[in-house]
Amino acid sequence: MSFKDLDLIQPIQEALAEEGYTIPTPIQSQAIPLILQQKDLIGCAQTGTGKTAAFAVPILQLLYPRRTMGKGYRQIKSLILTPTRELAVQIADSFTVYGQHTGLKNTVVFGGVSQKSQEDKLRFGVDILIATPGRLLDLMNQKIITLDHVQIFVLDEADRMLDMGFVHDIKKVIAKLPSKRQSLFFSATMPSEIIQLANSMLTNPVKIVVTPDEPTVEAIQQRMYFVSKSDKKNLLLDVLKDKAIDSALVFTRTKHGADHVARILNKEKIRTAAIHGNKTQNARQNALNSFKNKEIRVLVATDIAARGIDIDELSYVINYEIPNIPETYIHRIGRTGRAGSNGIALSFCDQEEKAYLKDIQKLISMKIPVITNHGYDLVELENPALVLVKKPAQRTVAAARGSSTARQPKQRWFSKGRAGK
Ligand code: AMP
């Protein structure tokens, strides 16, 4: 199926073609026709599946005939509620790109920054508002925003909203929406409280489930390094000697770990920033922007901070620590290999983490190829206690790639990069 088969209007077709989109992702081919038929929808899908376009494109198409021409005041006709500033900005950017030829206007409001510039943008009205719950309620209480004219409401990343304690805020927002409206509900997971929330806000919804795990994992080249905890930093520095890795997202399990790795890399003059829950919204957004603009080479992130981050052309994910929840591994490596393109995921596994690795391999139904002779290999003796092989002089990852035990000895297995690069 191509986007041409989805009965999209010309201004949207053009924008998608300019973005290089030709084939809709599974959630897009399923959701777009249903949303265009003005059905309520419950979508079980995570970021990385093309979910944003799956709702943004049909919303733009539905609002197109109802758009306000010229300088007239625009009522908010669609509201997208999302948990974090990063996601809000990404969604707004997507609306801007897909809607660039429609004349529809969007803006974004989120907390943690001054309200003034957001207020200025709202003064002339917008067709589509993307918001995080707290700031939206503030602006509603100040009568700067009214939701009386909302026709299409999207609740994005509902499970994460609940995780972050937004449930009461969400209910307050829903109470202010017109009862006659179309509602779209997205969540990566569907525990019972999410289903309850969905049932409270949807009318006869159609359910769509997309499981990105299989295709995503297949599109990603995965490699495992066995290494002691104390040698992970040296291995990371070695791996990053490879200039082919022009940008990498490095995962740690803890906030402290993220700061620690960022400090080590910066000390070695590898431009790095860390993002995690203890950083301010501004610091997180600045780090993300610098990473996207290639001003820094490495972004170190915790799982919560990185979830939902959308970085085009991210080729490398490095699991500095193996996640203890197997699904998290899939979420992490899914930051690369987005929408079907190739990515590379390297994982550093120490002795204690081998149990986590076992669970991950079970979940993805494959054994992750192991890179050996990288200079910091863990070696198991007859006595199952593990010893650490001292780093031999000049043993680098590049050397490991050329070694007879590496999987593809002479070939730089990750030099092929992403399709089209
Ligand atoms: P999302 O799940 O909405 O965050 O989208 C993940 C990434 O896939 C984003 O970088 C989109 O720009 C990209 N994308 C979405 N749909 C398509 C498509 N049909 N073809 C190519 N790339 C896409």
XYZ file of C-alpha atoms and ligand atoms in Angstrom:
444
model
C 0.000 0.000 0.000
C 1.204 3.541 -0.688
C 0.017 6.870 0.700
C -1.714 7.385 -2.661
C -4.186 4.629 -1.704
C -5.293 6.443 1.431
C -7.418 9.125 -0.245
C -5.383 11.945 1.145
C -5.864 15.489 -0.091
C -3.254 17.022 -2.354
C -1.667 19.443 0.191
C -0.956 16.530 2.516
C 0.211 14.174 -0.258
C 2.687 16.848 -1.287
C 4.049 17.331 2.222
C 4.489 13.590 2.725
C 6.248 13.242 -0.610
C 8.564 16.118 0.328
C 9.378 14.272 3.567
C 10.220 11.188 1.504
C 7.333 9.115 2.882
C 5.913 6.727 0.303
C 4.756 3.662 2.226
C 2.555 4.075 5.289
C 3.693 2.192 8.393
C 1.248 -0.479 9.675
C -0.351 1.856 12.211
C -0.748 4.522 9.551
C -2.407 2.248 7.016
C -4.819 1.004 9.684
C -5.532 4.206 11.603
C -5.721 6.833 8.862
C -8.862 5.448 7.103
C -10.635 4.897 10.450
C -9.866 8.382 11.736
C -10.990 9.864 8.406
C -14.320 8.052 8.947
C -14.469 10.011 12.237
C -14.359 6.900 14.404
C -13.016 6.874 17.963
C -9.836 4.882 18.178
C -7.782 3.057 20.753
C -4.269 2.437 19.459
C -1.811 0.203 21.230
C 1.440 1.492 19.792
C 4.594 3.159 20.946
C 6.621 6.019 19.562
C 8.775 4.834 16.684
C 5.945 3.107 14.845
C 4.935 6.201 12.898
C 2.152 6.871 15.391
C 2.367 10.666 15.142
C 1.616 10.777 11.430
C -1.071 8.134 11.992
C -3.126 10.711 13.871
C -1.671 14.017 12.596
C -2.329 13.326 8.904
C -6.056 12.489 9.215
C -6.607 15.303 11.740
C -5.139 17.786 9.266
C -7.336 16.351 6.526
C -10.514 16.500 8.640
C -9.809 20.078 9.717
C -8.796 21.282 6.257
C -12.321 22.142 5.064
C -13.047 23.760 8.452
C -9.927 25.912 8.539
C -10.087 29.634 9.186
C -8.886 31.607 6.230
C -6.734 34.723 6.448
C -6.289 36.611 9.676
C -9.551 35.585 11.354
C -9.390 34.296 14.926
C -8.835 30.536 15.017
C -10.613 28.370 17.557
C -8.791 25.312 18.870
C -10.360 22.473 16.883
C -7.996 19.707 17.869
C -6.202 19.113 21.162
C -3.321 16.667 21.552
C -2.406 15.913 25.145
C 1.011 14.343 25.679
C 3.107 13.751 28.813
C 6.385 15.550 28.173
C 7.735 18.669 26.634
C 9.987 16.690 24.284
C 7.060 14.743 22.887
C 4.923 17.868 22.643
C 7.587 19.649 20.611
C 8.090 16.622 18.362
C 4.370 16.287 17.705
C 4.045 20.005 16.942
C 6.973 19.753 14.518
C 5.234 16.853 12.791
C 1.971 18.809 12.441
C 3.946 21.715 11.011
C 5.680 19.500 8.460
C 2.674 17.423 7.367
C 0.398 20.481 7.424
C 2.724 22.937 5.722
C 0.487 23.283 2.622
C -2.858 23.207 4.443
C -2.893 26.675 6.007
C -3.735 25.075 9.384
C -1.850 26.451 12.364
C -0.608 24.674 15.451
C 1.179 25.661 18.600
C 2.557 23.911 21.632
C 2.262 24.664 25.358
C 4.230 22.982 28.165
C 5.383 23.825 31.654
C 8.793 24.619 33.076
C 9.227 27.741 30.961
C 7.702 31.216 31.007
C 4.147 31.295 29.779
C 4.523 34.640 27.962
C 5.662 33.452 24.523
C 3.066 30.665 24.558
C 0.388 33.236 25.375
C 1.535 35.439 22.480
C 1.199 32.550 20.051
C -2.283 31.773 21.346
C -3.495 35.362 20.986
C -4.543 34.973 17.344
C -5.810 31.479 17.891
C -4.624 28.162 16.498
C -6.390 25.243 14.845
C -4.393 22.566 16.632
C -2.985 22.730 20.151
C -0.397 20.299 21.470
C -0.079 20.451 25.254
C 1.224 18.851 28.408
C -1.496 18.615 31.077
C -0.226 20.981 33.816
C 0.408 24.035 31.647
C -2.790 23.443 29.701
C -4.842 23.517 32.931
C -3.010 26.681 34.081
C -3.863 28.442 30.837
C -7.447 27.176 30.957
C -7.831 28.461 34.524
C -6.574 31.850 33.382
C -9.154 31.769 30.553
C -6.359 32.055 27.985
C -7.417 28.732 26.494
C -10.914 27.380 26.033
C -11.640 23.909 24.743
C -15.254 24.630 23.759
C -14.579 24.169 20.047
C -12.453 21.017 20.152
C -13.713 18.476 17.643
C -10.853 15.974 17.774
C -9.061 15.054 20.987
C -5.934 12.896 21.166
C -4.557 11.398 24.358
C -1.014 10.312 23.587
C 1.184 7.916 25.620
C -1.621 7.317 28.109
C 0.331 4.750 30.141
C 3.157 7.169 30.647
C 0.696 9.903 31.617
C -0.597 7.674 34.384
C 2.947 6.747 35.402
C 3.770 10.409 35.769
C 0.741 11.002 37.979
C -1.319 12.989 35.454
C -4.538 11.041 35.843
C -6.449 13.787 37.701
C -5.227 16.468 35.325
C -6.349 14.376 32.363
C -9.795 13.922 33.861
C -10.078 17.668 34.485
C -9.179 18.382 30.855
C -11.631 15.781 29.521
C -14.402 17.296 31.664
C -13.950 20.583 29.781
C -14.141 19.076 26.301
C -17.379 19.171 24.318
C -19.131 15.811 24.714
C -19.682 15.607 20.961
C -16.179 15.031 19.680
C -13.918 12.414 18.129
C -11.380 10.911 20.541
C -8.183 9.029 19.794
C -6.355 7.207 22.532
C -2.786 5.914 22.265
C -0.809 3.877 24.745
C 2.219 1.588 24.446
C 0.771 -0.800 27.032
C -2.810 -1.543 28.048
C -3.031 -2.398 31.757
C -6.525 -2.412 33.276
C -6.455 1.175 34.555
C -5.605 2.356 31.040
C -8.501 0.394 29.568
C -10.778 1.959 32.192
C -9.585 5.435 31.290
C -10.042 4.684 27.587
C -13.578 3.423 28.136
C -14.429 6.585 30.059
C -13.502 8.850 27.169
C -14.238 6.886 23.971
C -17.460 5.988 22.175
C -17.544 2.623 20.380
C -13.824 2.735 19.698
C -12.068 0.654 17.066
C -8.980 -1.010 18.486
C -5.676 -1.191 16.641
C -2.654 -3.028 17.955
C 0.735 -2.720 16.340
C 3.669 -4.656 17.659
C 6.772 -2.864 16.503
C 9.057 -5.320 18.251
C 9.543 -7.904 15.510
C 10.320 -5.692 12.533
C 12.234 -3.198 14.664
C 14.511 -5.810 16.132
C 15.093 -7.396 12.767
C 16.079 -4.093 11.194
C 18.710 -3.483 13.841
C 22.176 -5.014 13.875
C 22.786 -6.068 17.430
C 26.104 -6.959 19.024
C 27.064 -7.953 22.550
C 30.328 -7.298 24.390
C 31.029 -9.234 27.575
C 33.015 -6.953 29.841
C 33.500 -6.333 33.541
C 31.634 -3.473 35.157
C 34.851 -1.612 35.890
C 36.086 -1.889 32.295
C 32.927 -0.625 30.631
C 34.220 2.925 30.537
C 37.417 1.856 28.761
C 35.460 -0.238 26.311
C 33.147 2.680 25.584
C 36.094 4.976 24.928
C 37.579 2.332 22.594
C 34.314 1.854 20.741
C 33.954 5.605 20.292
C 37.398 5.804 18.691
C 35.593 4.646 15.597
C 34.759 7.807 13.701
C 31.981 5.958 11.862
C 30.014 6.441 15.073
C 29.229 10.082 14.504
C 26.435 10.100 17.047
C 25.376 7.611 19.677
C 22.666 7.369 22.276
C 24.085 5.650 25.353
C 21.751 4.116 27.943
C 22.385 3.731 31.626
C 20.000 2.356 34.245
C 20.364 5.228 36.705
C 20.540 9.013 36.678
C 23.783 8.865 38.591
C 25.188 6.434 36.008
C 24.220 8.774 33.176
C 26.047 11.705 34.779
C 29.053 9.501 35.491
C 29.384 8.305 31.876
C 28.900 11.845 30.545
C 31.689 13.075 32.827
C 34.086 10.344 31.647
C 33.454 11.071 27.979
C 33.683 14.846 28.333
C 36.980 14.429 30.168
C 38.246 12.569 27.099
C 37.018 15.416 24.877
C 34.084 13.487 23.480
C 31.268 16.032 23.427
C 28.515 14.528 25.554
C 25.404 15.518 27.481
C 23.232 13.540 29.874
C 19.442 13.637 30.126
C 17.430 12.243 32.994
C 14.602 13.110 35.346
C 16.720 15.318 37.604
C 17.562 17.685 34.765
C 15.315 20.660 34.126
C 13.072 20.668 31.071
C 15.339 23.342 29.579
C 18.497 21.358 30.143
C 16.900 18.249 28.616
C 15.611 20.098 25.572
C 18.949 21.854 25.042
C 20.808 18.545 25.258
C 18.401 16.956 22.807
C 18.694 19.867 20.369
C 22.498 19.821 20.539
C 22.422 16.089 19.859
C 20.047 16.437 16.924
C 22.173 19.285 15.496
C 25.301 17.151 15.942
C 26.873 19.730 18.278
C 27.445 16.903 20.705
C 28.371 13.386 19.676
C 26.960 11.376 22.548
C 23.739 11.644 24.506
C 23.607 9.569 27.674
C 20.082 8.856 28.835
C 18.053 6.919 31.333
C 15.098 4.921 30.064
C 12.362 7.267 31.250
C 14.136 10.339 29.861
C 14.733 8.717 26.478
C 11.370 7.111 25.938
C 9.675 8.769 23.057
C 12.717 10.632 21.852
C 12.589 10.771 18.102
C 15.899 11.359 16.441
C 16.020 10.939 12.709
C 19.160 9.263 11.471
C 20.241 7.888 14.812
C 22.420 4.951 13.836
C 23.903 3.852 17.136
C 22.431 2.881 20.449
C 24.845 1.683 23.130
C 23.522 -0.158 26.163
C 26.183 0.732 28.698
C 24.125 -1.227 31.167
C 21.752 -4.046 30.278
C 18.177 -3.260 31.295
C 16.622 -5.532 33.894
C 13.267 -5.474 32.107
C 13.585 -7.235 28.733
C 10.992 -5.045 26.985
C 13.132 -2.030 27.857
C 15.879 -3.450 25.649
C 13.496 -3.371 22.699
C 12.396 0.167 23.526
C 16.008 1.265 23.765
C 17.263 -0.245 20.540
C 14.065 0.982 18.869
C 15.452 4.539 19.179
C 17.509 3.521 16.167
C 16.162 1.653 13.163
C 13.089 3.898 13.187
C 10.307 3.309 10.697
C 12.063 0.370 9.087
C 15.529 1.793 8.564
C 18.729 0.119 9.739
C 20.342 0.833 13.052
C 23.074 -0.596 15.220
C 22.777 -1.554 18.872
C 25.845 -2.422 20.937
C 25.422 -3.810 24.446
C 27.935 -4.100 27.269
C 27.097 -7.019 29.524
C 28.887 -7.730 32.793
C 28.692 -10.891 34.856
C 25.709 -9.798 36.938
C 23.778 -8.738 33.866
C 23.984 -12.127 32.156
C 20.646 -13.089 33.705
C 19.016 -10.016 32.140
C 20.574 -10.914 28.807
C 19.050 -14.376 28.998
C 15.570 -12.862 29.417
C 16.151 -10.422 26.565
C 17.270 -13.147 24.159
C 14.225 -15.167 25.095
C 11.975 -12.200 24.381
C 13.520 -11.385 21.002
C 13.890 -15.095 20.147
C 17.453 -14.739 19.017
C 20.980 -14.913 20.310
C 22.742 -11.597 19.986
C 26.092 -12.070 18.199
C 29.038 -11.583 20.524
C 32.097 -9.471 19.759
C 35.185 -11.074 21.243
C 38.831 -10.046 21.522
C 37.857 -6.469 22.099
C 40.529 -6.074 24.721
C 38.360 -6.259 27.818
C 36.780 -9.696 27.450
C 35.440 -11.502 30.450
C 36.908 -15.000 30.570
C 35.345 -17.921 32.374
C 37.740 -20.453 33.922
C 36.936 -24.060 34.749
C 36.154 -22.776 38.162
C 33.087 -20.727 37.281
C 34.514 -17.645 38.987
C 35.239 -15.063 36.343
C 38.531 -13.346 35.836
C 39.186 -10.262 33.928
C 41.674 -10.325 31.097
C 44.075 -7.437 31.487
C 43.942 -5.069 28.608
C 46.718 -5.951 26.170
C 48.501 -3.029 24.606
C 46.760 -1.612 21.523
C 43.864 -4.066 21.573
C 41.054 -1.962 20.268
C 37.617 -2.654 18.956
C 38.911 -2.128 15.449
C 41.410 -4.895 16.127
C 38.628 -7.085 17.383
C 36.769 -6.578 14.170
C 39.760 -7.850 12.243
C 40.260 -10.834 14.518
C 39.435 -14.338 13.428
C 36.885 -14.713 16.202
C 34.847 -11.671 15.286
C 31.774 -12.582 13.301
C 32.702 -10.939 10.047
C 36.455 -10.699 10.330
C 37.524 -8.330 7.593
C 34.285 -6.533 7.090
C 33.272 -3.553 9.188
C 29.927 -5.010 10.030
C 28.456 -1.732 11.084
C 29.975 0.417 8.349
C 27.048 -0.178 6.043
C 24.953 2.117 8.196
C 21.369 2.980 7.446
C 19.754 2.579 4.111
C 20.285 5.612 1.966
C 23.140 6.969 4.025
P 6.774 8.298 15.420
O 6.417 6.917 15.859
O 5.579 9.082 15.038
O 7.643 9.005 16.430
O 7.642 8.170 14.068
C 8.910 7.589 14.061
C 9.780 8.116 12.922
O 9.389 7.555 11.689
C 9.745 9.609 12.723
O 11.069 10.047 12.541
C 8.957 9.827 11.464
O 9.420 10.980 10.787
C 9.250 8.560 10.694
N 8.120 8.121 9.843
C 6.829 8.070 10.218
N 6.073 7.564 9.225
C 6.895 7.289 8.204
C 6.705 6.737 6.884
N 5.518 6.351 6.458
N 7.791 6.616 6.105
C 9.016 6.982 6.559
N 9.270 7.502 7.784
C 8.229 7.651 8.592
